[in-house]
Coordinates of C-alpha atoms (C1' of nucleotides) in Angstrom, one line a residue:
Chain P
M198 CA 106.3 133.7 127.7
P199 CA 105.3 137.4 127.4
S200 CA 102.8 138.5 130.0
T201 CA 101.3 140.7 127.4
S202 CA 99.5 137.8 125.8
K203 CA 96.3 136.4 127.3
C204 CA 97.4 133.0 125.9
Y205 CA 100.0 132.6 128.6
G206 CA 98.3 134.3 131.5
Y207 CA 95.7 131.7 132.5
P208 CA 96.1 128.8 134.8
V209 CA 96.5 125.4 133.3
E210 CA 92.9 124.3 134.1
S211 CA 91.3 126.9 131.9
I212 CA 91.9 127.3 128.1
P213 CA 95.2 129.1 127.7
F214 CA 94.7 129.9 124.1
D215 CA 92.5 132.7 122.7
V216 CA 92.0 133.3 119.0
M217 CA 91.1 136.9 119.6
D218 CA 94.6 137.6 120.8
P219 CA 96.8 138.6 117.9
A220 CA 99.8 137.0 119.5
C221 CA 98.1 133.7 120.2
P222 CA 99.4 130.6 118.4
S223 CA 95.8 129.3 118.0
R224 CA 95.4 131.9 115.3
V225 CA 97.9 130.3 113.0
V226 CA 96.3 127.0 113.7
L227 CA 92.9 128.5 112.8
Q228 CA 94.4 129.7 109.5
R229 CA 96.0 126.5 108.7
I230 CA 92.8 124.5 109.0
G231 CA 91.0 127.3 107.2
D232 CA 93.1 127.4 104.1
K233 CA 91.8 126.4 100.7
W234 CA 92.7 122.7 100.7
T235 CA 93.3 121.5 104.2
P236 CA 89.6 120.9 105.1
L237 CA 89.0 119.0 101.8
I238 CA 92.1 116.8 102.2
V239 CA 91.4 116.0 105.9
Q240 CA 87.8 115.0 105.0
A241 CA 88.9 113.0 102.0
L242 CA 90.9 110.9 104.4
K243 CA 88.1 110.3 106.9
D244 CA 87.4 106.7 105.8
G245 CA 91.0 105.5 105.9
P246 CA 94.3 106.0 104.1
L247 CA 94.6 107.1 100.5
R248 CA 97.4 107.2 98.1
F249 CA 98.7 110.4 96.5
S250 CA 96.9 109.8 93.2
E251 CA 93.7 108.8 95.0
L252 CA 93.8 112.0 97.0
R253 CA 94.2 113.9 93.8
V254 CA 91.0 112.4 92.5
A255 CA 89.1 112.6 95.7
V256 CA 89.9 116.3 96.1
G257 CA 88.8 117.7 92.8
G258 CA 90.8 120.3 91.1
I259 CA 94.0 120.3 93.2
T260 CA 97.4 120.3 91.4
P261 CA 100.1 117.9 92.4
K262 CA 102.3 120.7 93.7
V263 CA 99.7 122.2 96.0
L264 CA 98.7 118.7 97.2
T265 CA 102.3 118.0 98.1
Q266 CA 102.7 121.3 99.9
T267 CA 99.5 120.9 101.9
L268 CA 100.3 117.3 102.8
R269 CA 103.7 118.3 104.0
A270 CA 102.2 121.0 106.2
L271 CA 99.7 118.6 107.6
E272 CA 102.4 116.1 108.3
R273 CA 104.5 118.7 110.0
D274 CA 101.6 119.7 112.2
G275 CA 101.0 116.1 113.2
L276 CA 97.6 115.8 111.5
V277 CA 98.6 113.4 108.8
L278 CA 101.0 110.4 108.7
R279 CA 102.9 109.7 105.5
K280 CA 103.9 106.0 104.9
V281 CA 106.1 104.9 102.1
F282 CA 106.0 101.3 100.9
A283 CA 109.2 100.0 99.2
E284 CA 107.5 98.4 96.3
V285 CA 107.9 98.8 92.5
P286 CA 106.4 101.1 91.7
V287 CA 106.6 102.9 95.0
R288 CA 103.4 103.3 97.0
V289 CA 102.8 106.1 99.4
E290 CA 99.8 106.2 101.8
Y291 CA 98.5 109.2 103.7
R292 CA 96.3 108.6 106.8
L293 CA 95.0 110.8 109.5
T294 CA 96.7 110.7 112.9
P295 CA 94.4 110.6 116.0
L296 CA 94.9 114.4 116.2
G297 CA 93.8 114.7 112.6
E298 CA 90.8 112.5 113.3
S299 CA 89.8 114.8 116.2
L300 CA 89.5 117.6 113.6
L301 CA 87.0 115.7 111.6
D302 CA 83.9 116.6 113.6
P303 CA 84.5 120.4 113.7
L304 CA 85.3 120.3 110.0
N305 CA 82.2 118.4 109.2
A306 CA 80.1 121.0 111.0
V307 CA 81.5 123.7 108.9
R308 CA 81.3 121.7 105.7
E309 CA 77.7 120.8 106.3
W310 CA 76.9 124.4 107.0
A311 CA 78.5 125.5 103.8
E312 CA 76.7 122.9 101.8
S313 CA 73.3 123.5 103.3
H314 CA 73.5 127.3 103.3
A315 CA 75.3 127.9 100.0
D316 CA 72.1 128.7 98.2
K317 CA 71.1 131.4 100.7
I318 CA 74.5 133.0 100.5
L319 CA 74.4 133.0 96.7
A320 CA 70.9 134.6 96.9
A321 CA 72.0 137.2 99.3
R322 CA 74.9 138.0 97.1
D323 CA 72.7 138.5 94.1
A324 CA 70.3 140.6 96.0
F325 CA 73.2 142.8 97.3
D326 CA 74.7 143.2 93.9
A327 CA 71.4 144.0 92.3
A328 CA 70.8 146.7 94.9
T329 CA 74.2 148.4 94.5
D330 CA 74.4 148.7 90.7
Chain A
M264 CA 72.7 124.4 85.3
P265 CA 75.5 122.3 83.8
S266 CA 75.0 118.6 84.2
T267 CA 78.7 118.3 84.6
S268 CA 78.5 119.4 88.2
K269 CA 77.3 117.1 90.9
C270 CA 76.0 120.2 92.6
Y271 CA 73.1 120.4 90.3
G272 CA 72.5 116.7 89.5
Y273 CA 70.8 115.7 92.8
P274 CA 67.1 115.8 93.6
V275 CA 66.0 118.6 95.9
E276 CA 65.6 116.2 98.9
S277 CA 69.3 115.4 99.2
I278 CA 72.1 117.9 99.6
P279 CA 72.7 119.4 96.2
F280 CA 76.1 120.9 97.2
D281 CA 79.3 119.1 97.4
V282 CA 82.6 120.8 98.5
M283 CA 84.6 118.1 96.8
D284 CA 83.3 119.3 93.5
P285 CA 85.6 121.9 92.1
A286 CA 82.7 123.7 90.4
C287 CA 80.4 123.7 93.4
P288 CA 79.6 127.1 94.9
S289 CA 79.8 125.6 98.4
R290 CA 83.6 125.8 97.9
V291 CA 83.7 129.5 97.7
V292 CA 81.4 129.6 100.8
L293 CA 83.9 127.4 102.6
Q294 CA 86.7 129.7 101.7
R295 CA 84.9 132.9 102.7
I296 CA 84.2 131.6 106.2
G297 CA 87.7 130.2 106.3
D298 CA 89.5 133.4 105.6
K299 CA 91.8 135.1 108.0
W300 CA 89.3 137.4 109.7
T301 CA 85.7 136.2 109.1
P302 CA 85.6 133.6 111.9
L303 CA 86.9 136.1 114.4
I304 CA 84.5 138.9 113.3
V305 CA 81.5 136.6 113.4
Q306 CA 82.3 135.3 116.8
A307 CA 83.0 138.8 118.1
L308 CA 79.4 139.6 117.2
K309 CA 77.9 136.7 119.0
D310 CA 76.6 138.6 122.0
G311 CA 74.9 141.4 120.1
P312 CA 75.7 144.4 117.8
L313 CA 79.0 146.2 117.9
R314 CA 80.2 149.5 116.5
F315 CA 83.1 149.7 114.0
S316 CA 85.6 150.8 116.6
E317 CA 84.4 148.2 119.1
L318 CA 84.9 145.5 116.5
R319 CA 88.4 146.8 116.0
V320 CA 89.2 146.2 119.6
A321 CA 87.4 142.9 120.0
V322 CA 89.2 141.5 117.0
G323 CA 92.8 142.1 118.0
G324 CA 95.2 143.2 115.3
I325 CA 92.9 143.9 112.4
T326 CA 93.4 147.1 110.4
P327 CA 90.5 149.4 109.5
K328 CA 90.8 148.7 105.8
V329 CA 90.6 145.0 106.2
L330 CA 87.9 145.2 108.8
T331 CA 85.8 147.3 106.3
Q332 CA 86.5 144.9 103.5
T333 CA 85.5 141.8 105.5
L334 CA 82.4 143.5 106.9
R335 CA 81.3 144.4 103.4
A336 CA 81.8 140.9 102.2
L337 CA 79.8 139.5 105.1
E338 CA 77.1 142.0 104.5
R339 CA 77.0 141.1 100.8
D340 CA 76.7 137.4 101.7
G341 CA 73.8 138.1 104.1
L342 CA 75.7 137.2 107.3
V343 CA 76.0 140.7 108.8
L344 CA 73.6 143.6 108.9
R345 CA 75.0 147.2 108.8
K346 CA 73.0 149.9 110.4
V347 CA 73.8 153.6 110.3
F348 CA 72.4 156.0 112.8
A349 CA 72.2 159.6 111.7
E350 CA 73.8 161.1 114.7
V351 CA 76.7 163.5 115.2
P352 CA 79.2 161.9 115.2
V353 CA 77.8 159.1 113.1
R354 CA 77.3 155.7 114.7
V355 CA 77.4 152.5 112.8
E356 CA 76.4 149.1 114.2
Y357 CA 77.0 145.7 112.9
R358 CA 75.0 142.7 113.9
L359 CA 74.6 139.1 112.8
T360 CA 71.7 138.2 110.7
P361 CA 69.8 134.9 111.5
L362 CA 72.0 133.3 108.8
G363 CA 75.1 134.7 110.4
E364 CA 73.9 133.4 113.8
S365 CA 73.5 129.9 112.3
L366 CA 77.2 130.0 111.5
L367 CA 78.1 130.5 115.2
D368 CA 77.9 126.9 116.3
P369 CA 80.1 125.4 113.5
L370 CA 82.6 128.2 113.9
N371 CA 82.7 127.6 117.7
A372 CA 83.5 124.0 117.1
V373 CA 86.5 124.9 115.0
R374 CA 87.6 127.7 117.3
E375 CA 87.5 125.4 120.3
W376 CA 89.4 122.7 118.5
A377 CA 92.1 125.3 117.5
E378 CA 92.4 126.6 121.1
S379 CA 92.4 123.2 122.7
H380 CA 94.8 121.5 120.3
A381 CA 97.2 124.4 119.5
D382 CA 99.8 123.1 121.9
K383 CA 99.8 119.7 120.3
I384 CA 100.3 121.2 116.9
L385 CA 103.1 123.4 118.0
A386 CA 104.8 120.4 119.6
A387 CA 104.4 118.3 116.5
R388 CA 105.8 121.1 114.4
D389 CA 108.9 121.4 116.7
A390 CA 109.4 117.7 116.6
F391 CA 109.1 117.6 112.8
D392 CA 111.5 120.5 112.3
A393 CA 114.0 119.0 114.7
A394 CA 113.9 115.7 112.8
T395 CA 114.4 117.3 109.4
D396 CA 117.4 119.6 110.1
Chain L
dC259 C1' 83.7 158.3 114.1
dG260 C1' 83.9 155.5 110.3
dG261 C1' 85.6 155.1 106.9
dC262 C1' 88.2 155.5 101.7
dA263 C1' 92.6 156.0 98.5
dT264 C1' 96.9 154.5 97.4
dC265 C1' 100.9 151.9 97.4
dC266 C1' 103.2 147.9 98.4
dG267 C1' 105.1 143.2 99.8
dA268 C1' 104.2 138.5 100.8
dT269 C1' 102.5 134.3 99.5
dA270 C1' 99.2 131.2 98.1
dC271 C1' 97.8 129.3 94.2
dG272 C1' 98.0 127.6 89.3
dA273 C1' 100.0 125.9 84.6
dT274 C1' 103.3 123.4 82.6
dA275 C1' 107.0 120.5 82.1
dC276 C1' 110.1 117.2 83.8
dT277 C1' 112.2 113.1 86.9
dG278 C1' 113.7 108.9 90.1
Chain Q
dC163 C1' 103.6 106.4 90.8
dA164 C1' 104.7 110.2 93.3
dG165 C1' 106.3 113.7 93.2
dT166 C1' 109.9 118.2 91.9
dA167 C1' 111.2 122.5 89.3
dT168 C1' 110.2 126.7 87.4
dC169 C1' 107.6 130.4 86.3
dG170 C1' 103.8 133.6 86.5
dT171 C1' 99.7 135.6 88.6
dA172 C1' 96.3 137.1 91.7
dT173 C1' 94.6 137.9 95.8
dC174 C1' 95.2 139.1 100.5
dG175 C1' 96.6 141.8 103.8
dG176 C1' 99.5 145.7 105.9
dA177 C1' 101.1 150.7 106.2
dT178 C1' 100.1 155.3 105.7
dG179 C1' 97.5 159.3 104.9
dC180 C1' 93.3 161.9 104.1
dC181 C1' 88.2 163.0 104.4
dG182 C1' 83.0 163.9 105.4

DNA sequence: CGGCATCCGATACGATACTG
DNA sequence: CAGTATCGTATCGGATGCCG
């Protein structure tokens, strides 16, 4: 616990993590949930467990390799639970853990912002590009 | 406006953008605000304009090159306004646009989640790694 | 002070093919 | 069905040095 980091300098009552601190673990957390596929996968699981192939369809455009990679990472971080059913053929279900469900609201806020402001961003981009040719 | 994309198939009243659609522009928006530095820069500007060197300090660990890159991208997308003062030495201020300010709340939700759940994620990670050695 | 130019390494992501 | 293996690319980000 280096005293150089704000993340470890606060009493337990206050928030001990600070994303503005380069050494703070909350930064890596922020980048995990901010990667290309994590938000989409988590939100695809919001209504209950899905199978691997169902996830592939729900999250448009993802390849099996990347889906596996991201699911493994989410499992490792305790956001997703992987359950294998010994049937023939084998069935595998992915569901959100309570921790993963707690991420749903923040993610929804960002997703809704993205969907409702995408047009303005696109317009700003066009205007900027037109002004800098 | 290709009819193959859900993003353009809805009437104006409903949300025309869907992040689950691979062809939807809201995806690129989601990835911009989810990159490594954008959330930190936007939140660093929440209390008012900052100069380039002030931003460098506020956002710990960022290099000048990447700070410039990210600020240009934010400016292009209409989230940040860049203002140059013709003084000696020159002063440059960056401030959030109204569009950028509207991003503050969603981003705060995610940041707070990251800061308040980072310990659980770290613990889950350790447990997972210990179980898979 | 506020950048830009250049080089470079890591890695995230994708395409394709194959397997228990 | 639910992945794995292999390969290739592209983008991101870091280090360093220079400039108006």
